[in-house]
Each structure stands twice: as C-alpha cells, then as structure tokens.
PDB file of C-alpha atoms in Angstrom:
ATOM      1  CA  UNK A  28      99.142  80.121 108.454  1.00 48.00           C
ATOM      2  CA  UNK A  29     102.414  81.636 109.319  1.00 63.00           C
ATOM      3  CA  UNK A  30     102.324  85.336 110.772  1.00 75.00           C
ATOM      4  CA  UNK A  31     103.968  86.682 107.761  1.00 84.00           C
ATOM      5  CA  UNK A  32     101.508  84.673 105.850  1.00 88.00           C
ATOM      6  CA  UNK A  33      98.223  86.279 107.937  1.00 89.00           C
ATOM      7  CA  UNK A  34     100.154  89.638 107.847  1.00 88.00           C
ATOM      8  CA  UNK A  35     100.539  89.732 103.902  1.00 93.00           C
ATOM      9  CA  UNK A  36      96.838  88.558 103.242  1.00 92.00           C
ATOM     10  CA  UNK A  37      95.256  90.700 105.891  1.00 90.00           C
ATOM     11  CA  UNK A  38      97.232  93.907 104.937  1.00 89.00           C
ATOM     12  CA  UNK A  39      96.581  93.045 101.500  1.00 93.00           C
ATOM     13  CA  UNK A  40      92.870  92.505 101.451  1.00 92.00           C
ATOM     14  CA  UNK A  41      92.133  95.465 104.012  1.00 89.00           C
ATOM     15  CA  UNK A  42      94.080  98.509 101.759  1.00 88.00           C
ATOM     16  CA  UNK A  43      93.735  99.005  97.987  1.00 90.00           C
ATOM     17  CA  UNK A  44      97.672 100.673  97.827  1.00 92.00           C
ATOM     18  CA  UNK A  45     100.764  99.039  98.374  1.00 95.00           C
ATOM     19  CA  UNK A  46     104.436  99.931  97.632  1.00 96.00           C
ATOM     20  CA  UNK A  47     106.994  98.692  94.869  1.00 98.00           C
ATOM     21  CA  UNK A  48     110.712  98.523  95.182  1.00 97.00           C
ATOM     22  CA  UNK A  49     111.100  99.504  91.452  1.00 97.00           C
ATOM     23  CA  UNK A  50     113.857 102.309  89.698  1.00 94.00           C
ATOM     24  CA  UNK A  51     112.135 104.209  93.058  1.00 96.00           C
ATOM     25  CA  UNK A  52     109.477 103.247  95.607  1.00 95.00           C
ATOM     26  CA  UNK A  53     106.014 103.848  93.409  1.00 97.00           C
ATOM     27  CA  UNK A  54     102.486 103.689  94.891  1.00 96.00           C
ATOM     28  CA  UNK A  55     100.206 100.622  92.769  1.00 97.00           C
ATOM     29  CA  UNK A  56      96.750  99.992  93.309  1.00 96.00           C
ATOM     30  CA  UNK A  57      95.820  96.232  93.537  1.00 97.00           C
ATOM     31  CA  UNK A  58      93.457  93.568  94.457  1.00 97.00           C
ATOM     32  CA  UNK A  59      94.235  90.629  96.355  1.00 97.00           C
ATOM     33  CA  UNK A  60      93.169  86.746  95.156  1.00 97.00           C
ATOM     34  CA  UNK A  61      93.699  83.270  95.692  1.00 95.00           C
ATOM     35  CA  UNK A  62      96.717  84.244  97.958  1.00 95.00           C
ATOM     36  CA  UNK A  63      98.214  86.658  95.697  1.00 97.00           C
ATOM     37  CA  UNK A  64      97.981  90.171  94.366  1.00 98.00           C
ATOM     38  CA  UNK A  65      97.153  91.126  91.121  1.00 98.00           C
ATOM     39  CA  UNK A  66      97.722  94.490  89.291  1.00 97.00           C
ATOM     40  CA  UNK A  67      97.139  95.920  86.097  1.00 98.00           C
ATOM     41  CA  UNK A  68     100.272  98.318  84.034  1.00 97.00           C
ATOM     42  CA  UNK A  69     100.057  99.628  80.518  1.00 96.00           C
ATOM     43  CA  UNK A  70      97.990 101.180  78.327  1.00 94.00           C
ATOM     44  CA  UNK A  71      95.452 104.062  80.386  1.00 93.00           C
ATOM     45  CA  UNK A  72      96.579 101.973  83.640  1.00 96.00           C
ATOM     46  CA  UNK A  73      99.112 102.886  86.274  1.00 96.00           C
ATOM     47  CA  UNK A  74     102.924 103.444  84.825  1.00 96.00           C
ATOM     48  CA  UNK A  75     105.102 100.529  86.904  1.00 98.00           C
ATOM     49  CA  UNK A  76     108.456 101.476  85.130  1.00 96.00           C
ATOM     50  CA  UNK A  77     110.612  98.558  85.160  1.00 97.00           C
ATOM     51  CA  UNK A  78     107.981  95.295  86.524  1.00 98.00           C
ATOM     52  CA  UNK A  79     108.303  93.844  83.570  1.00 96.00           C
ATOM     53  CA  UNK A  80     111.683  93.322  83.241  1.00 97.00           C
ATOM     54  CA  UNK A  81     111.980  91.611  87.065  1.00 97.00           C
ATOM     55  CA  UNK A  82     110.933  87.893  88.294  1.00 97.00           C
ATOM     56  CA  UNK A  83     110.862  89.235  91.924  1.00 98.00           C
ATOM     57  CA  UNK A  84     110.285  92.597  93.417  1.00 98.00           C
ATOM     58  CA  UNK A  85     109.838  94.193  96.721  1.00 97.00           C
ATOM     59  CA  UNK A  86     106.801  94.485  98.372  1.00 97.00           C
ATOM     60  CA  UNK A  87     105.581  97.253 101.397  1.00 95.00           C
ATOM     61  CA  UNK A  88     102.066  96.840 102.601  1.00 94.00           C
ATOM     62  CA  UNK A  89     101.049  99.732 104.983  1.00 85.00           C
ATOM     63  CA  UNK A  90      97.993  99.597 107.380  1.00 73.00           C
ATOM     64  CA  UNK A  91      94.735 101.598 106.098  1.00 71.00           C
ATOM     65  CA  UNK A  92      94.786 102.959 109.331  1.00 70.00           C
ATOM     66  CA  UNK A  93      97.760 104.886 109.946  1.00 71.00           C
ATOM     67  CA  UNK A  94     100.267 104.487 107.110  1.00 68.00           C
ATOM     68  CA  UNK A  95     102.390 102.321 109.322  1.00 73.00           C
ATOM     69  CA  UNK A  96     104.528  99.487 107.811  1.00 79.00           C
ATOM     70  CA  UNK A  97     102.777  96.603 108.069  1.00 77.00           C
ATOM     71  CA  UNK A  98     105.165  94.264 106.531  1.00 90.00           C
ATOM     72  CA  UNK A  99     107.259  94.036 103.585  1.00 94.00           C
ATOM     73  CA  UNK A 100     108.384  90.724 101.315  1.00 96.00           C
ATOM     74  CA  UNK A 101     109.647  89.162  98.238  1.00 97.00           C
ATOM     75  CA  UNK A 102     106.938  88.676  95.297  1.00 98.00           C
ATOM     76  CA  UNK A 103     107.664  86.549  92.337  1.00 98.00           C
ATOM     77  CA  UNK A 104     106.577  88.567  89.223  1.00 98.00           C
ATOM     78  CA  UNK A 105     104.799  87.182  86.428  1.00 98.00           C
ATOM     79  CA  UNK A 106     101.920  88.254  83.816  1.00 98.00           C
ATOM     80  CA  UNK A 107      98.936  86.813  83.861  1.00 97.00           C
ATOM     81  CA  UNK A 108      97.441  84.949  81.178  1.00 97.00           C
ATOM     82  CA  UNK A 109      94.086  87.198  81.078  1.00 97.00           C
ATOM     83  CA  UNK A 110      91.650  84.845  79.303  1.00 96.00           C
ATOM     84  CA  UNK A 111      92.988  82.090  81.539  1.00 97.00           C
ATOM     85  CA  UNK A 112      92.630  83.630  84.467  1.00 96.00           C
ATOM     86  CA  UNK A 113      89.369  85.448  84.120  1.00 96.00           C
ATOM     87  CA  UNK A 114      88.169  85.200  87.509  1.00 97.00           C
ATOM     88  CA  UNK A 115      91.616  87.042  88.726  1.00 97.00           C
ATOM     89  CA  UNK A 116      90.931  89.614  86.173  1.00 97.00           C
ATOM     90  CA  UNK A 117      87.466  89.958  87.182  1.00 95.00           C
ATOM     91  CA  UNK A 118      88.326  90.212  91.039  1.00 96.00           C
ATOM     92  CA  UNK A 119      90.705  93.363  89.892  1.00 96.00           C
ATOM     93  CA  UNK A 120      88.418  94.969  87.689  1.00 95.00           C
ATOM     94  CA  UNK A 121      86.050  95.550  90.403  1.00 93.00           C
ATOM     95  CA  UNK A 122      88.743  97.118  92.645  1.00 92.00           C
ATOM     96  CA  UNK A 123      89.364  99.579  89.847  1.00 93.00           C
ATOM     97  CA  UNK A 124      88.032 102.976  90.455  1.00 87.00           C
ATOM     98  CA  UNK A 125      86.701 105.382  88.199  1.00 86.00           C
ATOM     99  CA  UNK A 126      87.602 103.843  85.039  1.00 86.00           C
ATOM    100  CA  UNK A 127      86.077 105.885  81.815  1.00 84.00           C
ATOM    101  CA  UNK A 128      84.706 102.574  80.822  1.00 84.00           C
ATOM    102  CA  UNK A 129      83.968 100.662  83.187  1.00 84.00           C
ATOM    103  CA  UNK A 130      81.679  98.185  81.429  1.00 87.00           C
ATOM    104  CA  UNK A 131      84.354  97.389  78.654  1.00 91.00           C
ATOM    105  CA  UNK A 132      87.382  97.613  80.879  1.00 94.00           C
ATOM    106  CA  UNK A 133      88.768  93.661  80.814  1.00 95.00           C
ATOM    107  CA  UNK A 134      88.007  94.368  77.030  1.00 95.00           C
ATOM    108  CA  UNK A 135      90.573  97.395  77.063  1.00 95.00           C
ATOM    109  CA  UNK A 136      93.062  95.671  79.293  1.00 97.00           C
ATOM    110  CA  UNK A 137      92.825  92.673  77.132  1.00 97.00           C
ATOM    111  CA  UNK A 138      94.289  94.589  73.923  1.00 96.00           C
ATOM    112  CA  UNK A 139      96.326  97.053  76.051  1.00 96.00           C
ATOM    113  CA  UNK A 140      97.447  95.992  79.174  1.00 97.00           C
ATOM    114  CA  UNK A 141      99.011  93.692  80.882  1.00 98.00           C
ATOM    115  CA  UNK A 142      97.934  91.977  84.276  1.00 98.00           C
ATOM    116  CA  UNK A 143     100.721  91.004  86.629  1.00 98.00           C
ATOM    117  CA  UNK A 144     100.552  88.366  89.678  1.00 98.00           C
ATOM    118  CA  UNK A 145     103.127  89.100  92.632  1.00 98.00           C
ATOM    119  CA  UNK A 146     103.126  85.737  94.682  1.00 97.00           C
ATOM    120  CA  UNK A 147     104.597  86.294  97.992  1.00 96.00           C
ATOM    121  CA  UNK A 148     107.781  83.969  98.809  1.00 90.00           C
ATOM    122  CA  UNK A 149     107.400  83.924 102.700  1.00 64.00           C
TER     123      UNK A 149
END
C-alpha cells in the first residue's frame, strides 16, 4: 500500500471528522469501509450543501491527536445504493452518535436520506 494509501485509511479509520472542499470547507462525520468513506446528508442528517451536485470533491483528514493535516485528496462522489449496500450502511450507522432513534435509523435514512461513498483517487 502506497503512503498516501496507508495515510488516507489510517487517518480515516482513527477520527470520526473530516473536512469537505464544498461552497466552504464544512466539518462531516463519517465512517470508513472497504477502502472508502461513507457519509450520510439529508433529511435530520448533517447539511453537505452542494455534494450532490459533484463527482469529485476535496478531502482533509486531520489527526485525532492534534488537529494537524494529515493528508488531503481527491474522492470520487457517488450515492450509495442503501439496500445494496447494507453492510456499508450498517458500518455507518454504528458510527452515528446520538441519533433520536437509533434502533430505526437505516429505516429513516432509507426514506430520507441519502448515503454517499467518497472513493479516494490516489
């Protein structure tokens, strides 16, 4: 695995946050799977203004540590199938922190959200 590669993953994996290049830098919460990162937008979820109108968009991963850039990269954008990918879904539900309803909250996203992959091009 390149650096970049072990970089994204690690950073990824290790801090809950990361940074979009969107109409301004905005703060997302995500998880990380099967070498990618998936994130949730709409409905109750976080506001992402502008993701779904992009196929790639800039990515800042800062260390859980100290804040300090970690590194930054290209993601292709695209929404996830969530039946399809239930497993992805599943991974990102249980990253997702005090949700009112936590034991119906795939249900929710199902009929009011929309799930989002960002597949890092290094």
């Amino acid at each position: 695995m390149s650096d970049d590669k072990t970089a994204i993953e690690e950073g990824a994996k290790k801090s809950g946050i990361l940074w979009l290049t969107l109409d301004r830098p905005r703060l997302a919460w995500h998880a990380w799977h099967d070498g990618a990162i998936y994130l949730v937008t709409g409905g109750e979820e976080q506001r992402l203004p502008g993701l779904d109108a992009l196929d790639r968009v800039r990515v800042t991963l800062r260390s859980k540590d100290n804040g300090a850039r970690l590194v930054e990269f290209e993601a292709a954008v695209s929404a996830v199938d969530q039946a399809a990918a239930a497993d992805a879904v599943a991974v990102l539900a249980k990253e997702r922190l005090n949700a009112r309803d936590s034991e119906h909250l795939t249900e929710r996203w199902a009929r009011e959200s929309t799930v989002w992959r960002l597949t890092p091009e290094r």
